[in-house]
PDB file of C-alpha atoms (C1' of nucleotides) in Angstrom:
ATOM      1  CA  MET L  12      95.497 210.010  81.991  1.00  0.00           C
ATOM      2  CA  THR L  13      97.092 206.818  80.805  1.00  0.00           C
ATOM      3  CA  GLY L  14      94.234 204.594  79.577  1.00  0.00           C
ATOM      4  CA  PRO L  15      90.645 204.711  78.393  1.00  0.00           C
ATOM      5  CA  ALA L  16      89.227 204.363  81.926  1.00  0.00           C
ATOM      6  CA  LEU L  17      85.722 204.292  80.435  1.00  0.00           C
ATOM      7  CA  LYS L  18      84.482 200.739  79.870  1.00  0.00           C
ATOM      8  CA  ILE L  19      81.111 200.032  78.351  1.00  0.00           C
ATOM      9  CA  ARG L  20      79.318 196.751  78.773  1.00  0.00           C
ATOM     10  CA  LEU L  21      76.249 195.660  76.754  1.00  0.00           C
ATOM     11  CA  VAL L  22      74.465 193.237  78.889  1.00  0.00           C
ATOM     12  CA  VAL L  23      72.121 190.734  77.240  1.00  0.00           C
ATOM     13  CA  GLU L  24      69.467 188.444  78.577  1.00  0.00           C
ATOM     14  CA  GLY L  25      70.935 185.773  80.694  1.00  0.00           C
ATOM     15  CA  GLY L  26      73.670 187.830  82.215  1.00  0.00           C
ATOM     16  CA  ASP L  27      76.288 187.505  79.443  1.00  0.00           C
ATOM     17  CA  TRP L  28      77.716 190.731  78.157  1.00  0.00           C
ATOM     18  CA  LEU L  29      79.838 192.229  75.466  1.00  0.00           C
ATOM     19  CA  GLY L  30      82.705 194.553  76.794  1.00  0.00           C
ATOM     20  CA  PRO L  31      86.137 195.626  75.867  1.00  0.00           C
ATOM     21  CA  GLY L  32      87.687 192.192  76.538  1.00  0.00           C
ATOM     22  CA  LYS L  33      85.473 190.259  74.107  1.00  0.00           C
ATOM     23  CA  ALA L  34      85.689 193.040  71.622  1.00  0.00           C
ATOM     24  CA  ASP L  35      89.452 192.913  71.597  1.00  0.00           C
ATOM     25  CA  LEU L  36      89.324 189.232  71.270  1.00  0.00           C
ATOM     26  CA  LEU L  37      87.139 189.473  68.153  1.00  0.00           C
ATOM     27  CA  GLU L  38      89.506 192.002  66.667  1.00  0.00           C
ATOM     28  CA  ALA L  39      92.438 189.724  67.284  1.00  0.00           C
ATOM     29  CA  ILE L  40      90.697 186.831  65.680  1.00  0.00           C
ATOM     30  CA  ALA L  41      89.935 188.918  62.702  1.00  0.00           C
ATOM     31  CA  GLU L  42      93.582 189.945  62.388  1.00  0.00           C
ATOM     32  CA  THR L  43      95.148 186.586  63.178  1.00  0.00           C
ATOM     33  CA  GLY L  44      92.672 184.142  61.670  1.00  0.00           C
ATOM     34  CA  SER L  45      92.897 181.890  64.701  1.00  0.00           C
ATOM     35  CA  ILE L  46      91.468 181.601  68.114  1.00  0.00           C
ATOM     36  CA  SER L  47      94.583 180.246  69.602  1.00  0.00           C
ATOM     37  CA  ALA L  48      96.740 182.982  68.080  1.00  0.00           C
ATOM     38  CA  ALA L  49      94.297 185.569  69.342  1.00  0.00           C
ATOM     39  CA  GLY L  50      94.469 184.079  72.812  1.00  0.00           C
ATOM     40  CA  ARG L  51      98.339 184.102  72.766  1.00  0.00           C
ATOM     41  CA  ARG L  52      98.352 187.803  71.692  1.00  0.00           C
ATOM     42  CA  MET L  53      96.023 188.693  74.508  1.00  0.00           C
ATOM     43  CA  GLY L  54      97.932 186.630  77.013  1.00  0.00           C
ATOM     44  CA  MET L  55      95.240 184.145  77.854  1.00  0.00           C
ATOM     45  CA  SER L  56      94.966 180.406  77.506  1.00  0.00           C
ATOM     46  CA  TYR L  57      93.402 178.892  74.360  1.00  0.00           C
ATOM     47  CA  LYS L  58      90.642 177.405  76.573  1.00  0.00           C
ATOM     48  CA  ARG L  59      89.767 180.862  77.998  1.00  0.00           C
ATOM     49  CA  ALA L  60      89.753 182.338  74.513  1.00  0.00           C
ATOM     50  CA  TRP L  61      87.697 179.529  73.153  1.00  0.00           C
ATOM     51  CA  SER L  62      85.124 179.728  75.951  1.00  0.00           C
ATOM     52  CA  LEU L  63      84.749 183.465  75.379  1.00  0.00           C
ATOM     53  CA  VAL L  64      84.045 182.682  71.698  1.00  0.00           C
ATOM     54  CA  GLU L  65      81.536 180.119  72.704  1.00  0.00           C
ATOM     55  CA  THR L  66      79.757 182.743  74.906  1.00  0.00           C
ATOM     56  CA  LEU L  67      79.793 185.281  72.096  1.00  0.00           C
ATOM     57  CA  ASN L  68      78.360 182.877  69.692  1.00  0.00           C
ATOM     58  CA  ALA L  69      75.532 182.037  72.061  1.00  0.00           C
ATOM     59  CA  MET L  70      74.769 185.677  72.769  1.00  0.00           C
ATOM     60  CA  PHE L  71      73.725 186.537  69.275  1.00  0.00           C
ATOM     61  CA  ARG L  72      71.202 185.164  66.883  1.00  0.00           C
ATOM     62  CA  SER L  73      73.908 183.924  64.496  1.00  0.00           C
ATOM     63  CA  PRO L  74      77.552 183.036  65.400  1.00  0.00           C
ATOM     64  CA  LEU L  75      80.078 185.759  65.409  1.00  0.00           C
ATOM     65  CA  VAL L  76      83.074 183.511  64.769  1.00  0.00           C
ATOM     66  CA  SER L  77      83.270 180.544  62.293  1.00  0.00           C
ATOM     67  CA  SER L  78      86.018 178.039  62.720  1.00  0.00           C
ATOM     68  CA  SER L  79      87.401 174.883  61.015  1.00  0.00           C
ATOM     69  CA  ARG L  80      89.669 172.091  61.995  1.00  0.00           C
ATOM     70  CA  GLY L  81      92.441 170.567  59.947  1.00  0.00           C
ATOM     71  CA  GLY L  82      92.909 171.204  56.268  1.00  0.00           C
ATOM     72  CA  ALA L  83      95.374 173.328  54.348  1.00  0.00           C
ATOM     73  CA  GLY L  84      95.997 175.967  56.968  1.00  0.00           C
ATOM     74  CA  HIS L  85      95.606 173.380  59.849  1.00  0.00           C
ATOM     75  CA  GLY L  86      92.302 174.960  60.814  1.00  0.00           C
ATOM     76  CA  GLY L  87      91.506 178.428  61.884  1.00  0.00           C
ATOM     77  CA  ALA L  88      88.814 181.055  62.611  1.00  0.00           C
ATOM     78  CA  ALA L  89      87.342 184.178  61.191  1.00  0.00           C
ATOM     79  CA  LEU L  90      84.666 186.613  61.854  1.00  0.00           C
ATOM     80  CA  THR L  91      81.231 186.114  60.205  1.00  0.00           C
ATOM     81  CA  GLU L  92      79.410 188.994  58.757  1.00  0.00           C
ATOM     82  CA  SER L  93      77.568 189.308  62.006  1.00  0.00           C
ATOM     83  CA  GLY L  94      80.776 189.277  63.917  1.00  0.00           C
ATOM     84  CA  ALA L  95      82.206 192.109  61.889  1.00  0.00           C
ATOM     85  CA  GLU L  96      79.067 194.057  62.293  1.00  0.00           C
ATOM     86  CA  VAL L  97      78.854 193.508  66.079  1.00  0.00           C
ATOM     87  CA  LEU L  98      82.616 194.629  66.387  1.00  0.00           C
ATOM     88  CA  ARG L  99      81.930 197.716  64.352  1.00  0.00           C
ATOM     89  CA  LEU L 100      78.983 198.718  66.403  1.00  0.00           C
ATOM     90  CA  TYR L 101      80.707 198.131  69.618  1.00  0.00           C
ATOM     91  CA  ARG L 102      83.677 200.379  68.488  1.00  0.00           C
ATOM     92  CA  ALA L 103      81.191 202.996  67.567  1.00  0.00           C
ATOM     93  CA  ILE L 104      79.547 202.800  70.893  1.00  0.00           C
ATOM     94  CA  GLN L 105      82.890 203.091  72.590  1.00  0.00           C
ATOM     95  CA  SER L 106      84.038 206.167  70.649  1.00  0.00           C
ATOM     96  CA  LYS L 107      80.731 207.936  70.638  1.00  0.00           C
ATOM     97  CA  GLY L 108      80.018 207.152  74.192  1.00  0.00           C
ATOM     98  CA  ALA L 109      83.381 208.341  75.342  1.00  0.00           C
ATOM     99  CA  GLU L 110      83.059 211.530  73.346  1.00  0.00           C
ATOM    100  CA  ALA L 111      79.650 212.331  74.767  1.00  0.00           C
ATOM    101  CA  VAL L 112      80.685 212.080  78.352  1.00  0.00           C
ATOM    102  CA  ALA L 113      84.287 213.370  78.152  1.00  0.00           C
ATOM    103  CA  GLY L 114      83.568 216.298  80.370  1.00  0.00           C
ATOM    104  CA  GLU L 115      81.988 214.356  83.180  1.00  0.00           C
ATOM    105  CA  VAL L 116      84.697 211.680  83.011  1.00  0.00           C
ATOM    106  CA  ALA L 117      87.323 214.340  83.354  1.00  0.00           C
ATOM    107  CA  ALA L 118      85.419 215.805  86.373  1.00  0.00           C
ATOM    108  CA  LEU L 119      85.391 212.359  87.980  1.00  0.00           C
ATOM    109  CA  HIS L 120      89.063 211.852  87.311  1.00  0.00           C
ATOM    110  CA  ARG L 121      89.848 215.000  89.056  1.00  0.00           C
ATOM    111  CA  LEU L 122      88.081 213.682  92.107  1.00  0.00           C
ATOM    112  CA  SER L 123      89.726 210.311  91.946  1.00  0.00           C
ATOM    113  CA  VAL L 124      93.066 209.095  93.456  1.00  0.00           C
ATOM    114  CA  MET L 125      94.293 208.940  89.952  1.00  0.00           C
ATOM    115  CA  SER L 126      94.991 212.596  90.030  1.00  0.00           C
ATOM    116  CA  ALA L 127      96.585 212.713  93.514  1.00  0.00           C
ATOM    117  CA  GLU L 128      99.319 215.345  93.632  1.00  0.00           C
ATOM    118  CA  LYS L 129     102.871 214.305  94.160  1.00  0.00           C
TER     119      LYS L 129
ATOM    120  CA  MET X 217      63.649 195.944  75.788  1.00  0.00           C
ATOM    121  CA  THR X 218      63.138 195.410  79.433  1.00  0.00           C
ATOM    122  CA  GLY X 219      66.241 196.834  81.169  1.00  0.00           C
ATOM    123  CA  PRO X 220      68.943 199.357  80.614  1.00  0.00           C
ATOM    124  CA  ALA X 221      71.379 196.681  79.127  1.00  0.00           C
ATOM    125  CA  LEU X 222      73.959 199.439  78.810  1.00  0.00           C
ATOM    126  CA  LYS X 223      76.456 199.518  81.683  1.00  0.00           C
ATOM    127  CA  ILE X 224      79.177 202.052  82.108  1.00  0.00           C
ATOM    128  CA  ARG X 225      82.117 201.412  84.171  1.00  0.00           C
ATOM    129  CA  LEU X 226      84.667 203.991  85.195  1.00  0.00           C
ATOM    130  CA  VAL X 227      87.919 202.137  85.975  1.00  0.00           C
ATOM    131  CA  VAL X 228      90.517 203.926  88.129  1.00  0.00           C
ATOM    132  CA  GLU X 229      94.090 203.153  88.954  1.00  0.00           C
ATOM    133  CA  GLY X 230      94.508 199.876  90.694  1.00  0.00           C
ATOM    134  CA  GLY X 231      91.683 198.117  89.012  1.00  0.00           C
ATOM    135  CA  ASP X 232      88.736 199.429  91.183  1.00  0.00           C
ATOM    136  CA  TRP X 233      85.795 200.871  89.270  1.00  0.00           C
ATOM    137  CA  LEU X 234      82.578 202.778  89.649  1.00  0.00           C
ATOM    138  CA  GLY X 235      79.679 201.110  87.990  1.00  0.00           C
ATOM    139  CA  PRO X 236      75.895 200.722  88.366  1.00  0.00           C
ATOM    140  CA  GLY X 237      76.057 198.695  91.461  1.00  0.00           C
ATOM    141  CA  LYS X 238      78.127 201.060  93.500  1.00  0.00           C
ATOM    142  CA  ALA X 239      76.215 203.982  92.170  1.00  0.00           C
ATOM    143  CA  ASP X 240      72.954 202.452  93.277  1.00  0.00           C
ATOM    144  CA  LEU X 241      74.490 201.788  96.723  1.00  0.00           C
ATOM    145  CA  LEU X 242      75.489 205.406  97.092  1.00  0.00           C
ATOM    146  CA  GLU X 243      71.989 206.442  96.191  1.00  0.00           C
ATOM    147  CA  ALA X 244      70.416 203.989  98.668  1.00  0.00           C
ATOM    148  CA  ILE X 245      72.762 205.337 101.386  1.00  0.00           C
ATOM    149  CA  ALA X 246      71.748 208.802 100.545  1.00  0.00           C
ATOM    150  CA  GLU X 247      68.099 207.926 100.840  1.00  0.00           C
ATOM    151  CA  THR X 248      68.153 205.573 103.861  1.00  0.00           C
ATOM    152  CA  GLY X 249      70.955 207.247 105.896  1.00  0.00           C
ATOM    153  CA  SER X 250      72.462 203.876 106.725  1.00  0.00           C
ATOM    154  CA  ILE X 251      74.853 201.423 105.033  1.00  0.00           C
ATOM    155  CA  SER X 252      72.968 198.473 106.538  1.00  0.00           C
ATOM    156  CA  ALA X 253      69.537 199.715 105.460  1.00  0.00           C
ATOM    157  CA  ALA X 254      70.988 200.331 101.918  1.00  0.00           C
ATOM    158  CA  GLY X 255      72.384 196.902 101.878  1.00  0.00           C
ATOM    159  CA  ARG X 256      69.018 195.355 102.895  1.00  0.00           C
ATOM    160  CA  ARG X 257      67.284 197.274 100.235  1.00  0.00           C
ATOM    161  CA  MET X 258      69.665 196.037  97.618  1.00  0.00           C
ATOM    162  CA  GLY X 259      69.486 192.401  98.866  1.00  0.00           C
ATOM    163  CA  MET X 260      73.146 192.242  99.915  1.00  0.00           C
ATOM    164  CA  SER X 261      74.772 191.413 103.235  1.00  0.00           C
ATOM    165  CA  TYR X 262      75.912 194.309 105.449  1.00  0.00           C
ATOM    166  CA  LYS X 263      79.436 193.072 105.029  1.00  0.00           C
ATOM    167  CA  ARG X 264      79.241 193.325 101.333  1.00  0.00           C
ATOM    168  CA  ALA X 265      77.711 196.761 101.388  1.00  0.00           C
ATOM    169  CA  TRP X 266      80.345 197.932 103.863  1.00  0.00           C
ATOM    170  CA  SER X 267      83.213 196.598 101.804  1.00  0.00           C
ATOM    171  CA  LEU X 268      81.799 198.364  98.702  1.00  0.00           C
ATOM    172  CA  VAL X 269      81.796 201.609 100.688  1.00  0.00           C
ATOM    173  CA  GLU X 270      85.441 201.004 101.806  1.00  0.00           C
ATOM    174  CA  THR X 271      86.451 200.510  98.247  1.00  0.00           C
ATOM    175  CA  LEU X 272      84.554 203.629  97.154  1.00  0.00           C
ATOM    176  CA  ASN X 273      86.182 205.769  99.839  1.00  0.00           C
ATOM    177  CA  ALA X 274      89.612 204.476  98.831  1.00  0.00           C
ATOM    178  CA  MET X 275      89.019 205.272  95.064  1.00  0.00           C
ATOM    179  CA  PHE X 276      88.562 208.993  95.590  1.00  0.00           C
ATOM    180  CA  ARG X 277      90.744 211.629  97.008  1.00  0.00           C
ATOM    181  CA  SER X 278      88.220 212.304  99.802  1.00  0.00           C
ATOM    182  CA  PRO X 279      85.634 209.820 101.245  1.00  0.00           C
ATOM    183  CA  LEU X 280      82.252 209.564  99.542  1.00  0.00           C
ATOM    184  CA  VAL X 281      80.447 208.229 102.534  1.00  0.00           C
ATOM    185  CA  SER X 282      80.744 209.434 106.142  1.00  0.00           C
ATOM    186  CA  SER X 283      79.510 207.273 108.980  1.00  0.00           C
ATOM    187  CA  SER X 284      79.083 207.352 112.710  1.00  0.00           C
ATOM    188  CA  ARG X 285      78.451 204.756 115.357  1.00  0.00           C
ATOM    189  CA  GLY X 286      76.136 204.997 118.406  1.00  0.00           C
ATOM    190  CA  GLY X 287      74.420 208.280 119.452  1.00  0.00           C
ATOM    191  CA  ALA X 288      70.890 209.399 119.035  1.00  0.00           C
ATOM    192  CA  GLY X 289      70.046 207.701 115.821  1.00  0.00           C
ATOM    193  CA  HIS X 290      72.178 204.697 116.815  1.00  0.00           C
ATOM    194  CA  GLY X 291      74.779 205.590 114.211  1.00  0.00           C
ATOM    195  CA  GLY X 292      74.290 205.906 110.413  1.00  0.00           C
ATOM    196  CA  ALA X 293      75.908 207.009 107.210  1.00  0.00           C
ATOM    197  CA  ALA X 294      75.526 209.804 104.637  1.00  0.00           C
ATOM    198  CA  LEU X 295      77.021 210.995 101.407  1.00  0.00           C
ATOM    199  CA  THR X 296      79.735 213.554 101.721  1.00  0.00           C
ATOM    200  CA  GLU X 297      79.782 216.540  99.348  1.00  0.00           C
ATOM    201  CA  SER X 298      82.242 214.472  97.191  1.00  0.00           C
ATOM    202  CA  GLY X 299      79.828 211.535  97.328  1.00  0.00           C
ATOM    203  CA  ALA X 300      76.916 213.489  96.063  1.00  0.00           C
ATOM    204  CA  GLU X 301      79.071 215.064  93.292  1.00  0.00           C
ATOM    205  CA  VAL X 302      80.410 211.648  92.167  1.00  0.00           C
ATOM    206  CA  LEU X 303      76.844 210.235  92.115  1.00  0.00           C
ATOM    207  CA  ARG X 304      75.634 213.196  90.081  1.00  0.00           C
ATOM    208  CA  LEU X 305      78.423 212.840  87.624  1.00  0.00           C
ATOM    209  CA  TYR X 306      77.900 209.178  87.243  1.00  0.00           C
ATOM    210  CA  ARG X 307      74.220 209.581  86.654  1.00  0.00           C
ATOM    211  CA  ALA X 308      74.997 212.199  83.994  1.00  0.00           C
ATOM    212  CA  ILE X 309      77.400 209.834  82.269  1.00  0.00           C
ATOM    213  CA  GLN X 310      74.822 207.080  82.360  1.00  0.00           C
ATOM    214  CA  SER X 311      72.144 209.226  80.754  1.00  0.00           C
ATOM    215  CA  LYS X 312      74.236 211.151  78.283  1.00  0.00           C
ATOM    216  CA  GLY X 313      76.149 208.065  77.285  1.00  0.00           C
ATOM    217  CA  ALA X 314      73.084 206.005  76.693  1.00  0.00           C
ATOM    218  CA  GLU X 315      71.508 208.838  74.631  1.00  0.00           C
ATOM    219  CA  ALA X 316      74.513 209.167  72.465  1.00  0.00           C
ATOM    220  CA  VAL X 317      74.795 205.532  71.468  1.00  0.00           C
ATOM    221  CA  ALA X 318      71.075 204.594  71.478  1.00  0.00           C
ATOM    222  CA  GLY X 319      71.114 203.843  67.752  1.00  0.00           C
ATOM    223  CA  GLU X 320      74.027 201.529  67.833  1.00  0.00           C
ATOM    224  CA  VAL X 321      72.716 199.788  71.044  1.00  0.00           C
ATOM    225  CA  ALA X 322      69.376 199.210  69.301  1.00  0.00           C
ATOM    226  CA  ALA X 323      71.224 197.744  66.288  1.00  0.00           C
ATOM    227  CA  LEU X 324      73.137 195.406  68.466  1.00  0.00           C
ATOM    228  CA  HIS X 325      69.904 194.307  70.284  1.00  0.00           C
ATOM    229  CA  ARG X 326      68.370 193.404  67.017  1.00  0.00           C
ATOM    230  CA  LEU X 327      71.314 191.083  66.441  1.00  0.00           C
ATOM    231  CA  SER X 328      71.218 189.577  69.926  1.00  0.00           C
ATOM    232  CA  VAL X 329      69.248 186.675  71.226  1.00  0.00           C
ATOM    233  CA  MET X 330      67.187 189.162  73.224  1.00  0.00           C
ATOM    234  CA  SER X 331      65.221 189.867  70.041  1.00  0.00           C
ATOM    235  CA  ALA X 332      64.603 186.247  69.144  1.00  0.00           C
ATOM    236  CA  GLU X 333      61.238 185.805  67.607  1.00  0.00           C
ATOM    237  CA  LYS X 334      58.751 183.553  69.331  1.00  0.00           C
TER     238      LYS X 334
ATOM    239  C1'  DC T 137      98.695 157.380  55.028  1.00  0.00           C
ATOM    240  C1'  DA T 138     101.612 160.263  58.086  1.00  0.00           C
ATOM    241  C1'  DT T 139     102.116 165.071  59.401  1.00  0.00           C
ATOM    242  C1'  DC T 140     100.875 169.445  61.209  1.00  0.00           C
ATOM    243  C1'  DG T 141      98.695 173.257  63.889  1.00  0.00           C
ATOM    244  C1'  DT T 142      94.421 174.130  65.022  1.00  0.00           C
ATOM    245  C1'  DT T 143      89.803 173.301  67.107  1.00  0.00           C
ATOM    246  C1'  DA T 144      87.136 171.070  70.698  1.00  0.00           C
ATOM    247  C1'  DT T 145      86.551 169.023  75.226  1.00  0.00           C
ATOM    248  C1'  DG T 146      87.574 167.141  79.798  1.00  0.00           C
ATOM    249  C1'  DT T 147      89.665 166.997  84.455  1.00  0.00           C
ATOM    250  C1'  DC T 148      92.118 168.848  88.211  1.00  0.00           C
ATOM    251  C1'  DC T 149      93.627 172.518  91.272  1.00  0.00           C
ATOM    252  C1'  DA T 150      94.742 177.197  93.209  1.00  0.00           C
ATOM    253  C1'  DA T 151      92.919 181.599  93.901  1.00  0.00           C
ATOM    254  C1'  DT T 152      89.404 184.610  94.470  1.00  0.00           C
ATOM    255  C1'  DC T 153      84.744 185.985  96.048  1.00  0.00           C
ATOM    256  C1'  DA T 154      80.674 186.419  98.478  1.00  0.00           C
ATOM    257  C1'  DG T 155      77.662 184.635 102.064  1.00  0.00           C
ATOM    258  C1'  DA T 156      77.121 183.329 106.889  1.00  0.00           C
ATOM    259  C1'  DT T 157      78.174 183.901 111.309  1.00  0.00           C
ATOM    260  C1'  DA T 158      80.134 186.021 115.412  1.00  0.00           C
ATOM    261  C1'  DT T 159      81.827 189.771 118.260  1.00  0.00           C
ATOM    262  C1'  DA T 160      82.998 194.238 119.755  1.00  0.00           C
ATOM    263  C1'  DA T 161      82.837 199.364 119.821  1.00  0.00           C
ATOM    264  C1'  DC T 162      80.139 203.257 119.757  1.00  0.00           C
ATOM    265  C1'  DG T 163      77.506 206.926 122.421  1.00  0.00           C
ATOM    266  C1'  DA T 164      73.184 209.767 123.009  1.00  0.00           C
ATOM    267  C1'  DG T 165      69.045 208.848 125.431  1.00  0.00           C
ATOM    268  C1'  DG T 166      66.145 206.797 128.743  1.00  0.00           C
TER     269       DG T 166
ATOM    270  C1'  DC Y 265      74.680 202.760 133.547  1.00  0.00           C
ATOM    271  C1'  DC Y 266      71.951 199.981 130.495  1.00  0.00           C
ATOM    272  C1'  DT Y 267      69.760 199.818 125.996  1.00  0.00           C
ATOM    273  C1'  DC Y 268      69.605 200.103 121.099  1.00  0.00           C
ATOM    274  C1'  DG Y 269      70.749 199.783 116.080  1.00  0.00           C
ATOM    275  C1'  DT Y 270      74.410 200.798 113.686  1.00  0.00           C
ATOM    276  C1'  DT Y 271      79.324 200.562 112.269  1.00  0.00           C
ATOM    277  C1'  DA Y 272      83.505 197.914 112.089  1.00  0.00           C
ATOM    278  C1'  DT Y 273      86.047 193.668 111.827  1.00  0.00           C
ATOM    279  C1'  DA Y 274      87.501 188.798 111.869  1.00  0.00           C
ATOM    280  C1'  DT Y 275      86.994 183.962 110.627  1.00  0.00           C
ATOM    281  C1'  DC Y 276      85.045 180.101 108.132  1.00  0.00           C
ATOM    282  C1'  DT Y 277      83.113 177.945 104.212  1.00  0.00           C
ATOM    283  C1'  DG Y 278      80.878 177.052  99.738  1.00  0.00           C
ATOM    284  C1'  DA Y 279      80.724 178.564  95.046  1.00  0.00           C
ATOM    285  C1'  DT Y 280      82.688 180.340  91.088  1.00  0.00           C
ATOM    286  C1'  DT Y 281      86.585 181.296  88.279  1.00  0.00           C
ATOM    287  C1'  DG Y 282      90.527 180.749  85.454  1.00  0.00           C
ATOM    288  C1'  DG Y 283      95.024 178.353  84.617  1.00  0.00           C
ATOM    289  C1'  DA Y 284      97.449 174.149  83.792  1.00  0.00           C
ATOM    290  C1'  DC Y 285      97.497 169.987  81.701  1.00  0.00           C
ATOM    291  C1'  DA Y 286      95.926 166.175  78.830  1.00  0.00           C
ATOM    292  C1'  DT Y 287      93.620 164.195  74.959  1.00  0.00           C
ATOM    293  C1'  DA Y 288      91.314 163.568  70.674  1.00  0.00           C
ATOM    294  C1'  DA Y 289      89.279 164.969  66.192  1.00  0.00           C
ATOM    295  C1'  DC Y 290      90.032 167.257  62.036  1.00  0.00           C
ATOM    296  C1'  DG Y 291      91.504 167.091  56.961  1.00  0.00           C
ATOM    297  C1'  DA Y 292      94.124 169.083  53.032  1.00  0.00           C
ATOM    298  C1'  DT Y 293      98.892 168.426  51.710  1.00  0.00           C
ATOM    299  C1'  DG Y 294     102.931 166.001  50.605  1.00  0.00           C
TER     300       DG Y 294
END
DNA sequence: CATCGTTATGTCCAATCAGATATAACGAGG
DNA sequence: CCTCGTTATATCTGATTGGACATAACGATG
């Protein structure tokens, strides 16, 4: 078993969702302090990263990411209080969910091609 | 809260995955005895339903759906033993997973636009 | 007031995806 | 041996998606 293999999506009204990709992006923004640096780290274009942030901000009642242009640090971005809370909740859902269904996931993996004998 | 809003995907090697859509399709095939009838029930084209079945069969070590053409019933499809087991495991993952993270999901929903006051 | 890296936004294009459509094979039963 | 509804497969097309590229705004600092 190489990766997590269990991905949890939280779908909100309108079809948008929060999943592993956007959660990782939030984490990268928190650590790098910039949307573009986070995008580079994750191997995606700035535009893609920015559009994901736009989606995230629209999904919740208050923005998850605050950003500024120009200035001393030449602009940047950071998680808001809501953003940090959403990320924390999503990580908790990931870990608690994975733990709760570990047995069934293992059983499924034994049936999948991932466990094909050599 | 209108819908489930929590969607769990099991990603296997190669990028294919088992999620709510394919699980519902398996269930519909089990109940209708036909790929095309299951597709009609779910509002998708036969081609789409069939290609999903093809993907499912390739994801696991043995096929989940067996099918036949012609004959008395003019052909049809059914779940194999593996197919029934996979569906059962996925449903268990759905319910156990949702139960384990219900608190965090509720907290996230309170932050989301889904709980915007009127 | 010029500089800098970032945010913000638009346009264009290739790739992918799903729907629509068409056709053939199937094979027990009438 | 013809019929039937289904499986199986191919082709075409419109829609969506993401990458590439371009441009402008920003604003504290030097």
